[in-house]
Amino acid sequence: MATLEIRGLRKTFGGVVALAGVDVTIQSGEILGIIGPNGSGKTTLFNTVCGVYKPNGGTIRWNGVDIAGKPSYAIGCLGLGRTFQQAMSFPALTVRENVQIAIEHGSRRAHGLGPRWSSPEELLEFVGLGGFADEVASVMPFGNLRRLGVAVALGGRPAQLLLDEPAAGLNEGESVQLIHLLRRAHELGVGICIIDHHVGLMAELCARLAVLHFGNKIADGPTEAVLNDPKVIEVYLGGDE
Amino acid sequence: MADASAVAVRRPRNSAWPSPASLILTAVVVAGVFAFPWLNPGYRALSFAVTTGVTAIVLYGMAIPFGQAGIMSLGYAGLMGFGAYTAAILSRDFGMNMWEAMPFSALVAALAAGLFGLPSLRISGHHFAITTYVMCELLRIALINGGKFTGAATGLDLPPIGTVLGVKLDKLSNTYLLVAAFMFISMLAAYCVARSRYGRTLRSIRENEQLARSIGVNTNMHKVGAFTLSGLFAGVGGALQAYNFRHISPDLYGGAISLYFALMVMLGGPRTIFGPLAGAIIVTFLPEVMRVDPVDSRIAYGLALIAVVMLLPGGVIAAAGRGYQWAVRALLGTRPKAGSADAGASWT
Amino acid sequence: MVTFVQELVNSLSVASVIILMGIGVTLIFGLTGIINFAHGEFLMLGAIGVWVLVGHGLGYVSALVIAVAIVGLIGFLLERGLFQFTLTRPNNGFMASLGLSIVLQHIVIRIWNSFSKSIPEPLPGVWQVGEIRFIKMRVVVVLVTAVVVAVTFFTISRSRYGLALRASLADRQTAALMGIPIRRYVTAIFTYGSAIAGLGGALTIALFPVTPFVGSEMIMLGFAVALIAGLGNVAGVVGAGLILGLVDGFSGAYGTPEWTNAYTFGLMVVILIFRPQGLFGGTMGPAIE
């Protein structure tokens, strides 16, 4: 089981405090969801943990290793993977090449990481893109692009995956398929931590929820409890029509 | 989530072996290049052919950071200059012949390339390109002002290449064959890089650097590495040029020459096997051999570059490859197979 | 002392031309994102235009006005015909402009020749103030540049029109949604910047002989000044241009002329590496996100 321990994480941009000392523990055994209003610091949290930003305070320990301030590629090498809010891919390359690159970089790592893929085809079958191997990524429909993003992240053999709004832009049917995909990945042994705004999706997928508000964590616990927490309802859910 | 209405785009698969068509084309090109001296081209044409070959070596080096990793540098004439001057100085001060000096040339140029590539980690795209142009000019100024050490504005002289494998290289045709051999080795090396895992990694950096980092690619190291690798080619080219033409001077290695290198590689296409060679031939060889007025020829390929950049992305060879595929389809009435590779066209 | 002041004015006149180049670069590059390596050719065309017209008997001032107008027109046509298609792919624009600079230089060489060209001094003589002699033409160059800088500064950098312009160019999508004609602004700035470069050329040929390659000699200095100051920062260009012009002039007169350009280039490289947004900060930086 892989553990990501975040303690007192602070991140400021000039005068703006994006993260005001966040404590959260993410274990690969359970699916954790992170919700909160826009601007509450969710993406900043992922970016800081994954080395895109340097933290201004606090610690981040991944499987006991202090990773705060490390460059993002180094963190990717350690088995902590992520996807991005925008659907990212290597646009001019084929779908196969997209995951092939990920697998090639995931394969020569230390042990204790997530599941291995013996070939790009195997990974593509797993995410449901088996028939699209020769397509160029840039012409793919948006839904497939989202799947490709997950595939690329999985290729890197992560023990824990941080997904930033992976369902954004997907319709009902596609979102449901995404949930199934993430569950299957979790069953394979990849930890899943997901930011999203689809409360229904989160409720179905996540055993535990954490809620961010203005850079602070205001709730953290089993999904049911958090969704019924009055603070959470006031700040986030109550505004939902 | 599979969208049934998505049209499957026919793209070449990165199969393990090139298609028969491209193998045939390669064989034809190799044969043509090596047979050239026996076509009685004359001293002038042969001499330009040697220059073209040396230039093509540098261009194949450029194909690695530019074609694969997508970073343009306008400093390659300077890197070639590092190679050439290293060779000249070693031959003058230590009596080295080309074979002894070439490794040093390659090394010095590679180190310089790595160093000049470092700013690309901080500044992007065209700003970096301008910086490299300026650094190239700085080198030229330094060479002009280098006094006795660099031969100042007049430059330096070198001895001839000497024999290799018992074959005397005083005949120009033999020198040509030597350069042609080096050129094909460079072509092969660049091709191997492009088809390898390393090439894929570089392409991932070009396509989406942030995504590449998230899966563990050390993008900074790879960028500098790609430049360093390209420096090897430039150093070899510089050494060959120096010993072949027996005289080098700072004006051969200024920013303006770098611009022509960039023009050639873009015209031919940096991501095709024959692109760099085609670019070198079109710009260096054809105008001279066809005795086109040099001013007219420069207008022509300046316009050609604009046309290629705006209309034919990927360069002339890639466009030719697409034209070939279209012609095949039109003539044979067949649909291209999903696995067919473009003959002579994009290797990536 | 006398020599010093005279050198000062000489350097200022050199600096003026560099500043005119730099303003064009900083406006075009900094505000529109179009990177035009052929910008130096606009200077060259301005100079050659004046040379041709004066050769046909026109007075210097008329020749200058017409030449600048023609260069502005050429800039307009190039923007409409070429550069506007490269806005979304700036690297393509850069490469196309490399080709363009070669084409323009060699068209001029084809029609005339590659030798240097000059015109008779439009304003010969000196003004004498005490012991100091000011070469009249050079003073004129400085004054004209000062006027242009003031006009540019107040219309683009300071006025409401200018602020709206810069804001729109910083966030094109929002501006487009608001109905602001971004394309027109880009065209206007490109034309203006090119015309100013042409003016620089027209002034240059009044001071020195000019070859068709003068553009590529000046373009790097123009880029250097604009990048050192910070792209989009017109006042910064003046500052940086003055410094560099002075270094240029004084090193030529007192120091090591062979290394003159090296100082400018070296400074540019150092600043780009350690402070990519420029010494004085600009609207658009070369730093990697």
PDB file of N, CA, C and O in Angstrom, chain A residues 209 222-233 237:
ATOM      1  N   LEU A 209     -14.046  11.449   1.320  1.00  0.00           N
ATOM      2  CA  LEU A 209     -14.002  12.750   0.667  1.00  0.00           C
ATOM      3  C   LEU A 209     -13.241  13.746   1.534  1.00  0.00           C
ATOM      4  O   LEU A 209     -13.332  13.714   2.764  1.00  0.00           O
ATOM      5  N   PRO A 222     -15.580   9.777   5.758  1.00  0.00           N
ATOM      6  CA  PRO A 222     -16.380   8.925   4.873  1.00  0.00           C
ATOM      7  C   PRO A 222     -17.370   9.781   4.063  1.00  0.00           C
ATOM      8  O   PRO A 222     -17.874  10.783   4.549  1.00  0.00           O
ATOM      9  N   THR A 223     -17.610   9.357   2.850  1.00  0.00           N
ATOM     10  CA  THR A 223     -18.382  10.159   1.905  1.00  0.00           C
ATOM     11  C   THR A 223     -19.723  10.631   2.447  1.00  0.00           C
ATOM     12  O   THR A 223     -20.053  11.816   2.384  1.00  0.00           O
ATOM     13  N   GLU A 224     -20.495   9.680   2.959  1.00  0.00           N
ATOM     14  CA  GLU A 224     -21.821  10.023   3.493  1.00  0.00           C
ATOM     15  C   GLU A 224     -21.743  11.159   4.480  1.00  0.00           C
ATOM     16  O   GLU A 224     -22.454  12.163   4.391  1.00  0.00           O
ATOM     17  N   ALA A 225     -20.824  10.978   5.436  1.00  0.00           N
ATOM     18  CA  ALA A 225     -20.718  11.959   6.525  1.00  0.00           C
ATOM     19  C   ALA A 225     -20.355  13.326   5.987  1.00  0.00           C
ATOM     20  O   ALA A 225     -20.931  14.337   6.368  1.00  0.00           O
ATOM     21  N   VAL A 226     -19.409  13.351   5.083  1.00  0.00           N
ATOM     22  CA  VAL A 226     -18.948  14.638   4.577  1.00  0.00           C
ATOM     23  C   VAL A 226     -20.066  15.333   3.798  1.00  0.00           C
ATOM     24  O   VAL A 226     -20.276  16.539   3.923  1.00  0.00           O
ATOM     25  N   LEU A 227     -20.794  14.561   3.013  1.00  0.00           N
ATOM     26  CA  LEU A 227     -21.844  15.182   2.198  1.00  0.00           C
ATOM     27  C   LEU A 227     -22.967  15.726   3.053  1.00  0.00           C
ATOM     28  O   LEU A 227     -23.730  16.594   2.614  1.00  0.00           O
ATOM     29  N   ASN A 228     -23.069  15.223   4.269  1.00  0.00           N
ATOM     30  CA  ASN A 228     -24.119  15.722   5.152  1.00  0.00           C
ATOM     31  C   ASN A 228     -23.597  16.748   6.135  1.00  0.00           C
ATOM     32  O   ASN A 228     -24.354  17.269   6.954  1.00  0.00           O
ATOM     33  N   ASP A 229     -22.307  17.034   6.066  1.00  0.00           N
ATOM     34  CA  ASP A 229     -21.715  17.997   6.993  1.00  0.00           C
ATOM     35  C   ASP A 229     -22.275  19.400   6.696  1.00  0.00           C
ATOM     36  O   ASP A 229     -22.180  19.885   5.576  1.00  0.00           O
ATOM     37  N   PRO A 230     -22.831  20.050   7.713  1.00  0.00           N
ATOM     38  CA  PRO A 230     -23.434  21.377   7.479  1.00  0.00           C
ATOM     39  C   PRO A 230     -22.459  22.399   6.920  1.00  0.00           C
ATOM     40  O   PRO A 230     -22.799  23.208   6.068  1.00  0.00           O
ATOM     41  N   LYS A 231     -21.209  22.371   7.396  1.00  0.00           N
ATOM     42  CA  LYS A 231     -20.206  23.323   6.863  1.00  0.00           C
ATOM     43  C   LYS A 231     -20.054  23.139   5.360  1.00  0.00           C
ATOM     44  O   LYS A 231     -19.997  24.098   4.600  1.00  0.00           O
ATOM     45  N   VAL A 232     -19.983  21.869   4.956  1.00  0.00           N
ATOM     46  CA  VAL A 232     -19.764  21.563   3.550  1.00  0.00           C
ATOM     47  C   VAL A 232     -20.963  21.996   2.714  1.00  0.00           C
ATOM     48  O   VAL A 232     -20.838  22.575   1.651  1.00  0.00           O
ATOM     49  N   ILE A 233     -22.134  21.739   3.260  1.00  0.00           N
ATOM     50  CA  ILE A 233     -23.342  22.109   2.534  1.00  0.00           C
ATOM     51  C   ILE A 233     -23.408  23.611   2.352  1.00  0.00           C
ATOM     52  O   ILE A 233     -23.714  24.125   1.281  1.00  0.00           O
ATOM     53  N   LEU A 237     -22.134  22.589  -1.310  1.00  0.00           N
ATOM     54  CA  LEU A 237     -23.264  21.851  -1.856  1.00  0.00           C
ATOM     55  C   LEU A 237     -24.535  22.680  -1.872  1.00  0.00           C
ATOM     56  O   LEU A 237     -25.363  22.538  -2.753  1.00  0.00           O
TER      57      LEU A 237
END
